[in-house]
PDB file of C-alpha atoms in Angstrom:
ATOM      1  CA  MET A  69     -13.361 -56.786  66.360  1.00 48.00           C
ATOM      2  CA  LEU A  70     -14.644 -53.306  65.609  1.00 49.00           C
ATOM      3  CA  THR A  71     -12.278 -50.374  65.782  1.00 54.00           C
ATOM      4  CA  ARG A  72     -13.251 -46.708  66.181  1.00 54.00           C
ATOM      5  CA  ARG A  73     -11.447 -44.043  64.307  1.00 55.00           C
ATOM      6  CA  ALA A  74     -10.483 -41.163  66.495  1.00 53.00           C
ATOM      7  CA  LEU A  75     -11.944 -37.825  65.183  1.00 53.00           C
ATOM      8  CA  ALA A  76      -9.487 -34.844  65.217  1.00 55.00           C
ATOM      9  CA  PRO A  77     -10.782 -32.120  67.417  1.00 58.00           C
ATOM     10  CA  ALA A  78     -11.932 -28.810  65.546  1.00 56.00           C
ATOM     11  CA  PRO A  79      -9.715 -25.760  65.911  1.00 58.00           C
ATOM     12  CA  ALA A  80     -10.901 -23.305  68.339  1.00 55.00           C
ATOM     13  CA  HIS A  81     -10.437 -20.422  65.733  1.00 56.00           C
ATOM     14  CA  ALA A  82     -10.764 -21.250  61.898  1.00 55.00           C
ATOM     15  CA  ALA A  83      -8.157 -19.475  59.616  1.00 61.00           C
ATOM     16  CA  GLY A  84      -9.524 -16.770  57.107  1.00 67.00           C
ATOM     17  CA  PHE A  85     -10.126 -12.948  56.588  1.00 72.00           C
ATOM     18  CA  THR A  86     -12.240 -10.831  58.569  1.00 83.00           C
ATOM     19  CA  LEU A  87     -14.725  -8.426  57.006  1.00 81.00           C
ATOM     20  CA  ILE A  88     -12.492  -5.409  57.820  1.00 84.00           C
ATOM     21  CA  GLU A  89      -9.410  -7.046  56.249  1.00 82.00           C
ATOM     22  CA  MET A  90     -11.359  -7.811  53.054  1.00 86.00           C
ATOM     23  CA  MET A  91     -12.652  -4.181  52.889  1.00 88.00           C
ATOM     24  CA  VAL A  92      -9.168  -2.805  53.356  1.00 86.00           C
ATOM     25  CA  ALA A  93      -7.895  -5.060  50.661  1.00 87.00           C
ATOM     26  CA  ILE A  94     -10.575  -4.025  48.247  1.00 89.00           C
ATOM     27  CA  VAL A  95      -9.907  -0.344  48.776  1.00 87.00           C
ATOM     28  CA  LEU A  96      -6.142  -0.804  48.283  1.00 89.00           C
ATOM     29  CA  GLY A  97      -6.850  -2.677  45.189  1.00 88.00           C
ATOM     30  CA  LEU A  98      -9.158   0.103  43.777  1.00 89.00           C
ATOM     31  CA  LEU A  99      -6.531   2.612  44.419  1.00 89.00           C
ATOM     32  CA  VAL A 100      -3.939   0.648  42.586  1.00 89.00           C
ATOM     33  CA  VAL A 101      -6.249   0.143  39.695  1.00 89.00           C
ATOM     34  CA  GLY A 102      -7.218   3.857  39.724  1.00 87.00           C
ATOM     35  CA  ALA A 103      -3.539   4.782  39.638  1.00 87.00           C
ATOM     36  CA  VAL A 104      -2.821   2.494  36.762  1.00 87.00           C
ATOM     37  CA  LEU A 105      -5.760   3.721  34.718  1.00 87.00           C
ATOM     38  CA  ALA A 106      -4.830   7.324  35.226  1.00 85.00           C
ATOM     39  CA  PHE A 107      -1.345   6.559  34.083  1.00 82.00           C
ATOM     40  CA  ILE A 108      -2.592   4.878  30.996  1.00 84.00           C
ATOM     41  CA  VAL A 109      -4.992   7.861  30.173  1.00 80.00           C
ATOM     42  CA  SER A 110      -2.238  10.230  30.652  1.00 79.00           C
ATOM     43  CA  LEU A 111       0.103   8.236  28.445  1.00 80.00           C
ATOM     44  CA  VAL A 112      -2.502   8.028  25.703  1.00 77.00           C
ATOM     45  CA  ARG A 113      -3.204  11.848  25.795  1.00 76.00           C
ATOM     46  CA  ALA A 114       0.496  12.558  25.746  1.00 74.00           C
ATOM     47  CA  ASN A 115       0.941  10.393  22.614  1.00 74.00           C
ATOM     48  CA  SER A 116      -2.077  11.909  20.967  1.00 74.00           C
ATOM     49  CA  GLU A 117      -0.683  15.430  21.477  1.00 76.00           C
ATOM     50  CA  THR A 118       2.605  14.484  20.115  1.00 77.00           C
ATOM     51  CA  VAL A 119       1.007  13.027  16.898  1.00 79.00           C
ATOM     52  CA  LEU A 120      -1.290  16.064  16.581  1.00 82.00           C
ATOM     53  CA  SER A 121       1.675  18.635  17.166  1.00 83.00           C
ATOM     54  CA  THR A 122       3.676  16.653  14.558  1.00 85.00           C
ATOM     55  CA  ARG A 123       0.802  16.904  12.030  1.00 87.00           C
ATOM     56  CA  LEU A 124       0.408  20.530  12.718  1.00 90.00           C
ATOM     57  CA  ASN A 125       4.027  21.297  12.130  1.00 90.00           C
ATOM     58  CA  GLN A 126       4.043  19.090   8.881  1.00 92.00           C
ATOM     59  CA  GLU A 127       0.909  20.891   7.563  1.00 93.00           C
ATOM     60  CA  MET A 128       2.356  24.347   8.382  1.00 94.00           C
ATOM     61  CA  ARG A 129       5.759  23.590   6.630  1.00 95.00           C
ATOM     62  CA  ALA A 130       4.068  22.167   3.651  1.00 95.00           C
ATOM     63  CA  THR A 131       1.861  25.367   3.365  1.00 95.00           C
ATOM     64  CA  MET A 132       5.010  27.532   3.796  1.00 96.00           C
ATOM     65  CA  ALA A 133       6.877  25.443   1.147  1.00 95.00           C
ATOM     66  CA  LEU A 134       4.077  26.264  -1.380  1.00 95.00           C
ATOM     67  CA  ILE A 135       4.302  29.942  -0.548  1.00 96.00           C
ATOM     68  CA  SER A 136       7.992  30.296  -0.571  1.00 94.00           C
ATOM     69  CA  ASN A 137       8.525  28.118  -3.775  1.00 93.00           C
ATOM     70  CA  ASP A 138       6.164  30.580  -5.792  1.00 93.00           C
ATOM     71  CA  VAL A 139       7.355  33.826  -4.078  1.00 93.00           C
ATOM     72  CA  ARG A 140      10.989  32.914  -4.968  1.00 92.00           C
ATOM     73  CA  ARG A 141      10.060  33.222  -8.744  1.00 90.00           C
ATOM     74  CA  ALA A 142       8.856  36.910  -8.347  1.00 90.00           C
ATOM     75  CA  ARG A 143      10.223  39.181 -11.050  1.00 87.00           C
ATOM     76  CA  GLY A 144      11.438  36.326 -13.154  1.00 84.00           C
ATOM     77  CA  LEU A 145      11.867  36.599 -16.846  1.00 79.00           C
ATOM     78  CA  ILE A 146      11.606  33.776 -19.432  1.00 74.00           C
ATOM     79  CA  ASP A 147      15.202  34.202 -20.613  1.00 69.00           C
ATOM     80  CA  PRO A 148      17.089  36.296 -18.107  1.00 63.00           C
ATOM     81  CA  ILE A 149      20.489  35.245 -19.757  1.00 64.00           C
ATOM     82  CA  ALA A 150      19.481  37.417 -22.738  1.00 62.00           C
ATOM     83  CA  ALA A 151      19.770  40.499 -20.566  1.00 61.00           C
ATOM     84  CA  VAL A 152      23.351  39.904 -19.754  1.00 62.00           C
ATOM     85  CA  GLY A 153      25.796  42.323 -21.550  1.00 58.00           C
ATOM     86  CA  GLN A 154      23.173  44.632 -22.850  1.00 58.00           C
ATOM     87  CA  GLY A 155      25.062  47.688 -21.517  1.00 58.00           C
ATOM     88  CA  GLY A 156      22.093  49.133 -19.827  1.00 56.00           C
ATOM     89  CA  VAL A 157      19.068  48.461 -17.697  1.00 65.00           C
ATOM     90  CA  VAL A 158      16.726  45.952 -19.093  1.00 69.00           C
ATOM     91  CA  ALA A 159      13.067  46.680 -18.723  1.00 75.00           C
ATOM     92  CA  ASN A 160      11.182  44.146 -16.631  1.00 79.00           C
ATOM     93  CA  PRO A 161       7.341  44.327 -16.843  1.00 83.00           C
ATOM     94  CA  TYR A 162       7.173  42.051 -13.844  1.00 85.00           C
ATOM     95  CA  SER A 163       9.426  44.123 -11.435  1.00 84.00           C
ATOM     96  CA  SER A 164       6.689  45.160  -9.132  1.00 86.00           C
ATOM     97  CA  ILE A 165       6.093  43.678  -5.685  1.00 90.00           C
ATOM     98  CA  ASP A 166       3.193  44.999  -3.617  1.00 92.00           C
ATOM     99  CA  LEU A 167       3.119  44.447   0.153  1.00 92.00           C
ATOM    100  CA  THR A 168       0.769  47.316   1.003  1.00 91.00           C
ATOM    101  CA  THR A 169      -2.228  45.252   1.850  1.00 92.00           C
ATOM    102  CA  ALA A 170      -2.124  43.331   5.140  1.00 91.00           C
ATOM    103  CA  ASN A 171      -1.849  39.648   4.950  1.00 94.00           C
ATOM    104  CA  CYS A 172      -1.220  39.786   1.282  1.00 96.00           C
ATOM    105  CA  MET A 173       1.640  39.825  -1.271  1.00 96.00           C
ATOM    106  CA  ARG A 174       1.251  40.721  -5.023  1.00 95.00           C
ATOM    107  CA  TYR A 175       3.804  39.835  -7.519  1.00 93.00           C
ATOM    108  CA  SER A 176       4.323  38.589 -11.058  1.00 92.00           C
ATOM    109  CA  TYR A 177       6.806  36.632 -13.111  1.00 90.00           C
ATOM    110  CA  ALA A 178       6.950  35.360 -16.654  1.00 86.00           C
ATOM    111  CA  GLU A 179       5.813  31.804 -17.469  1.00 79.00           C
ATOM    112  CA  THR A 180       6.812  29.894 -20.541  1.00 69.00           C
ATOM    113  CA  THR A 181       3.450  28.384 -21.450  1.00 65.00           C
ATOM    114  CA  ALA A 182       1.028  30.150 -23.858  1.00 59.00           C
ATOM    115  CA  GLY A 183      -1.784  32.020 -22.126  1.00 62.00           C
ATOM    116  CA  ALA A 184       0.184  31.742 -18.806  1.00 76.00           C
ATOM    117  CA  THR A 185      -1.189  33.423 -15.605  1.00 85.00           C
ATOM    118  CA  ASN A 186       1.874  35.588 -14.873  1.00 90.00           C
ATOM    119  CA  TYR A 187       0.207  37.606 -12.044  1.00 93.00           C
ATOM    120  CA  ARG A 188       0.023  36.300  -8.531  1.00 94.00           C
ATOM    121  CA  ALA A 189      -1.373  37.268  -5.194  1.00 95.00           C
ATOM    122  CA  VAL A 190      -0.981  35.199  -2.002  1.00 96.00           C
ATOM    123  CA  ARG A 191      -3.345  36.185   0.782  1.00 96.00           C
ATOM    124  CA  LEU A 192      -4.934  35.063   4.142  1.00 96.00           C
ATOM    125  CA  ASP A 193      -8.694  34.506   4.012  1.00 95.00           C
ATOM    126  CA  THR A 194      -9.490  35.200   7.585  1.00 93.00           C
ATOM    127  CA  ALA A 195     -13.047  34.031   7.210  1.00 93.00           C
ATOM    128  CA  THR A 196     -11.992  30.481   6.211  1.00 94.00           C
ATOM    129  CA  GLY A 197      -8.524  30.172   7.790  1.00 94.00           C
ATOM    130  CA  LYS A 198      -7.140  29.318   4.307  1.00 96.00           C
ATOM    131  CA  VAL A 199      -4.064  30.791   2.618  1.00 96.00           C
ATOM    132  CA  VAL A 200      -5.147  31.501  -0.939  1.00 96.00           C
ATOM    133  CA  MET A 201      -3.088  31.812  -4.013  1.00 96.00           C
ATOM    134  CA  VAL A 202      -4.670  33.850  -6.826  1.00 95.00           C
ATOM    135  CA  ARG A 203      -3.504  33.425 -10.572  1.00 93.00           C
ATOM    136  CA  ALA A 204      -4.477  35.741 -13.254  1.00 93.00           C
ATOM    137  CA  ASN A 205      -3.662  37.096 -16.650  1.00 90.00           C
ATOM    138  CA  THR A 206      -3.642  40.712 -15.599  1.00 90.00           C
ATOM    139  CA  ALA A 207      -2.282  42.598 -12.515  1.00 90.00           C
ATOM    140  CA  GLY A 208      -5.899  43.754 -11.826  1.00 91.00           C
ATOM    141  CA  GLY A 209      -7.176  40.165 -11.825  1.00 92.00           C
ATOM    142  CA  ALA A 210      -4.528  39.143  -9.148  1.00 93.00           C
ATOM    143  CA  ALA A 211      -6.129  41.374  -6.366  1.00 94.00           C
ATOM    144  CA  CYS A 212      -5.930  40.674  -2.644  1.00 94.00           C
ATOM    145  CA  ASN A 213      -9.654  39.959  -2.585  1.00 92.00           C
ATOM    146  CA  SER A 214      -9.867  37.765  -5.637  1.00 93.00           C
ATOM    147  CA  ALA A 215     -10.857  34.178  -5.495  1.00 93.00           C
ATOM    148  CA  GLY A 216      -8.084  31.605  -5.679  1.00 94.00           C
ATOM    149  CA  THR A 217      -6.751  28.107  -4.641  1.00 94.00           C
ATOM    150  CA  ALA A 218      -6.396  27.252  -1.038  1.00 95.00           C
ATOM    151  CA  LEU A 219      -2.921  26.082  -0.104  1.00 95.00           C
ATOM    152  CA  ASN A 220      -3.545  24.568   3.250  1.00 94.00           C
ATOM    153  CA  THR A 221      -5.837  21.532   4.118  1.00 91.00           C
ATOM    154  CA  ASP A 222      -9.117  21.607   6.222  1.00 91.00           C
ATOM    155  CA  GLY A 223      -7.065  20.012   9.085  1.00 89.00           C
ATOM    156  CA  ILE A 224      -5.508  23.382  10.198  1.00 91.00           C
ATOM    157  CA  GLU A 225      -6.604  26.937  10.471  1.00 93.00           C
ATOM    158  CA  ILE A 226      -4.136  29.692   9.474  1.00 95.00           C
ATOM    159  CA  THR A 227      -4.740  32.640  11.892  1.00 94.00           C
ATOM    160  CA  GLY A 228      -1.796  34.829  10.664  1.00 95.00           C
ATOM    161  CA  LEU A 229       0.177  35.516   7.487  1.00 96.00           C
ATOM    162  CA  THR A 230       2.598  38.426   7.021  1.00 96.00           C
ATOM    163  CA  PHE A 231       5.103  39.503   4.286  1.00 95.00           C
ATOM    164  CA  THR A 232       7.771  42.054   5.079  1.00 92.00           C
ATOM    165  CA  ASN A 233      10.600  43.600   3.020  1.00 87.00           C
ATOM    166  CA  PRO A 234      13.312  44.142   5.663  1.00 82.00           C
ATOM    167  CA  GLY A 235      15.458  47.136   5.047  1.00 70.00           C
ATOM    168  CA  GLY A 236      13.980  47.704   1.737  1.00 68.00           C
ATOM    169  CA  ASN A 237      15.980  44.822   0.303  1.00 66.00           C
ATOM    170  CA  ALA A 238      14.604  44.177  -3.149  1.00 67.00           C
ATOM    171  CA  ARG A 239      15.669  40.377  -3.041  1.00 82.00           C
ATOM    172  CA  ARG A 240      14.332  39.363   0.336  1.00 89.00           C
ATOM    173  CA  ILE A 241      10.959  38.683   1.715  1.00 92.00           C
ATOM    174  CA  ASP A 242      10.358  37.582   5.289  1.00 94.00           C
ATOM    175  CA  VAL A 243       7.186  35.379   5.562  1.00 96.00           C
ATOM    176  CA  VAL A 244       5.641  34.546   8.951  1.00 96.00           C
ATOM    177  CA  LEU A 245       2.849  31.937   9.121  1.00 96.00           C
ATOM    178  CA  THR A 246       0.762  31.165  12.143  1.00 95.00           C
ATOM    179  CA  GLY A 247      -1.876  28.339  12.457  1.00 94.00           C
ATOM    180  CA  ARG A 248      -3.477  25.864  14.689  1.00 91.00           C
ATOM    181  CA  LEU A 249      -5.320  22.616  14.528  1.00 88.00           C
ATOM    182  CA  ARG A 250      -8.991  22.843  13.586  1.00 85.00           C
ATOM    183  CA  ASN A 251     -11.397  20.950  15.836  1.00 77.00           C
ATOM    184  CA  LYS A 252      -8.986  19.801  18.412  1.00 71.00           C
ATOM    185  CA  PRO A 253     -10.022  17.087  20.837  1.00 67.00           C
ATOM    186  CA  ALA A 254     -11.705  18.267  24.066  1.00 64.00           C
ATOM    187  CA  PHE A 255      -8.854  16.989  26.198  1.00 61.00           C
ATOM    188  CA  MET A 256      -6.100  18.978  24.637  1.00 60.00           C
ATOM    189  CA  ARG A 257      -4.395  21.116  27.268  1.00 55.00           C
ATOM    190  CA  GLU A 258      -4.002  24.840  26.633  1.00 53.00           C
ATOM    191  CA  THR A 259      -1.482  25.457  29.407  1.00 51.00           C
ATOM    192  CA  PRO A 260       1.992  26.926  28.394  1.00 49.00           C
ATOM    193  CA  GLY A 261       4.240  23.973  27.457  1.00 49.00           C
ATOM    194  CA  GLY A 262       1.484  21.394  27.179  1.00 50.00           C
ATOM    195  CA  GLY A 263      -0.856  20.458  24.509  1.00 56.00           C
ATOM    196  CA  VAL A 264      -1.217  21.576  20.889  1.00 65.00           C
ATOM    197  CA  THR A 265      -1.291  25.381  20.689  1.00 76.00           C
ATOM    198  CA  ASP A 266      -0.759  27.938  17.931  1.00 85.00           C
ATOM    199  CA  LYS A 267       2.427  27.378  15.951  1.00 90.00           C
ATOM    200  CA  THR A 268       4.372  30.051  14.115  1.00 94.00           C
ATOM    201  CA  ILE A 269       7.062  29.427  11.540  1.00 95.00           C
ATOM    202  CA  ARG A 270       9.249  31.994   9.705  1.00 95.00           C
ATOM    203  CA  GLN A 271      11.208  31.805   6.515  1.00 95.00           C
ATOM    204  CA  THR A 272      13.220  34.281   4.565  1.00 93.00           C
ATOM    205  CA  VAL A 273      12.595  33.937   0.795  1.00 93.00           C
ATOM    206  CA  SER A 274      15.359  35.030  -1.598  1.00 90.00           C
ATOM    207  CA  ILE A 275      14.036  36.386  -4.854  1.00 87.00           C
ATOM    208  CA  ARG A 276      16.007  35.148  -7.821  1.00 72.00           C
ATOM    209  CA  SER A 277      15.615  38.393  -9.905  1.00 68.00           C
ATOM    210  CA  ASN A 278      16.791  41.815  -8.950  1.00 59.00           C
ATOM    211  CA  GLY A 279      13.701  43.362 -10.472  1.00 53.00           C
ATOM    212  CA  THR A 280      15.573  45.737 -12.721  1.00 54.00           C
TER     213      THR A 280
END
């Protein structure tokens, strides 16, 4: 005997998404993806700014250390102990310090090696953004416009360098150094409190010799 299998009736309305629902879901998904991408880009930029700011500070401090370590030796004699107990003022041919030229300091000290370059000038080359140290055998050779060795790298540009002798203190020099990154990325912000801007560091250098 043949049997017939009863077929289930089709539902009046099949379950699914309407076109409007799909469009709304797509728009909401794009908004979420856009917000996530914006957050990631902001996070990457903030991290880049932190890294570059740290690099700028390190470069500036390294340059300042080179300046201060040499300036600290100004007026120094080869054997200052020999001048102790002489009963009078000991002549020092390296006693002069010249701060009369802007962005430049001229000084000298005795070195122990033969043919030493005892005369120095530390200056800012505004054309290149470099701090330059000049070494010479004579005071005239260590002029504020003489060629010398750059102390900072190509990664930063030095925009300001000042030397002051506060209160006429013969044993203290205040050094102020201002610089910025060279060729910063285009996205770097320039608003106050954000991004990598010019940095200024200051240091007081105590000169070991009293210059007499």
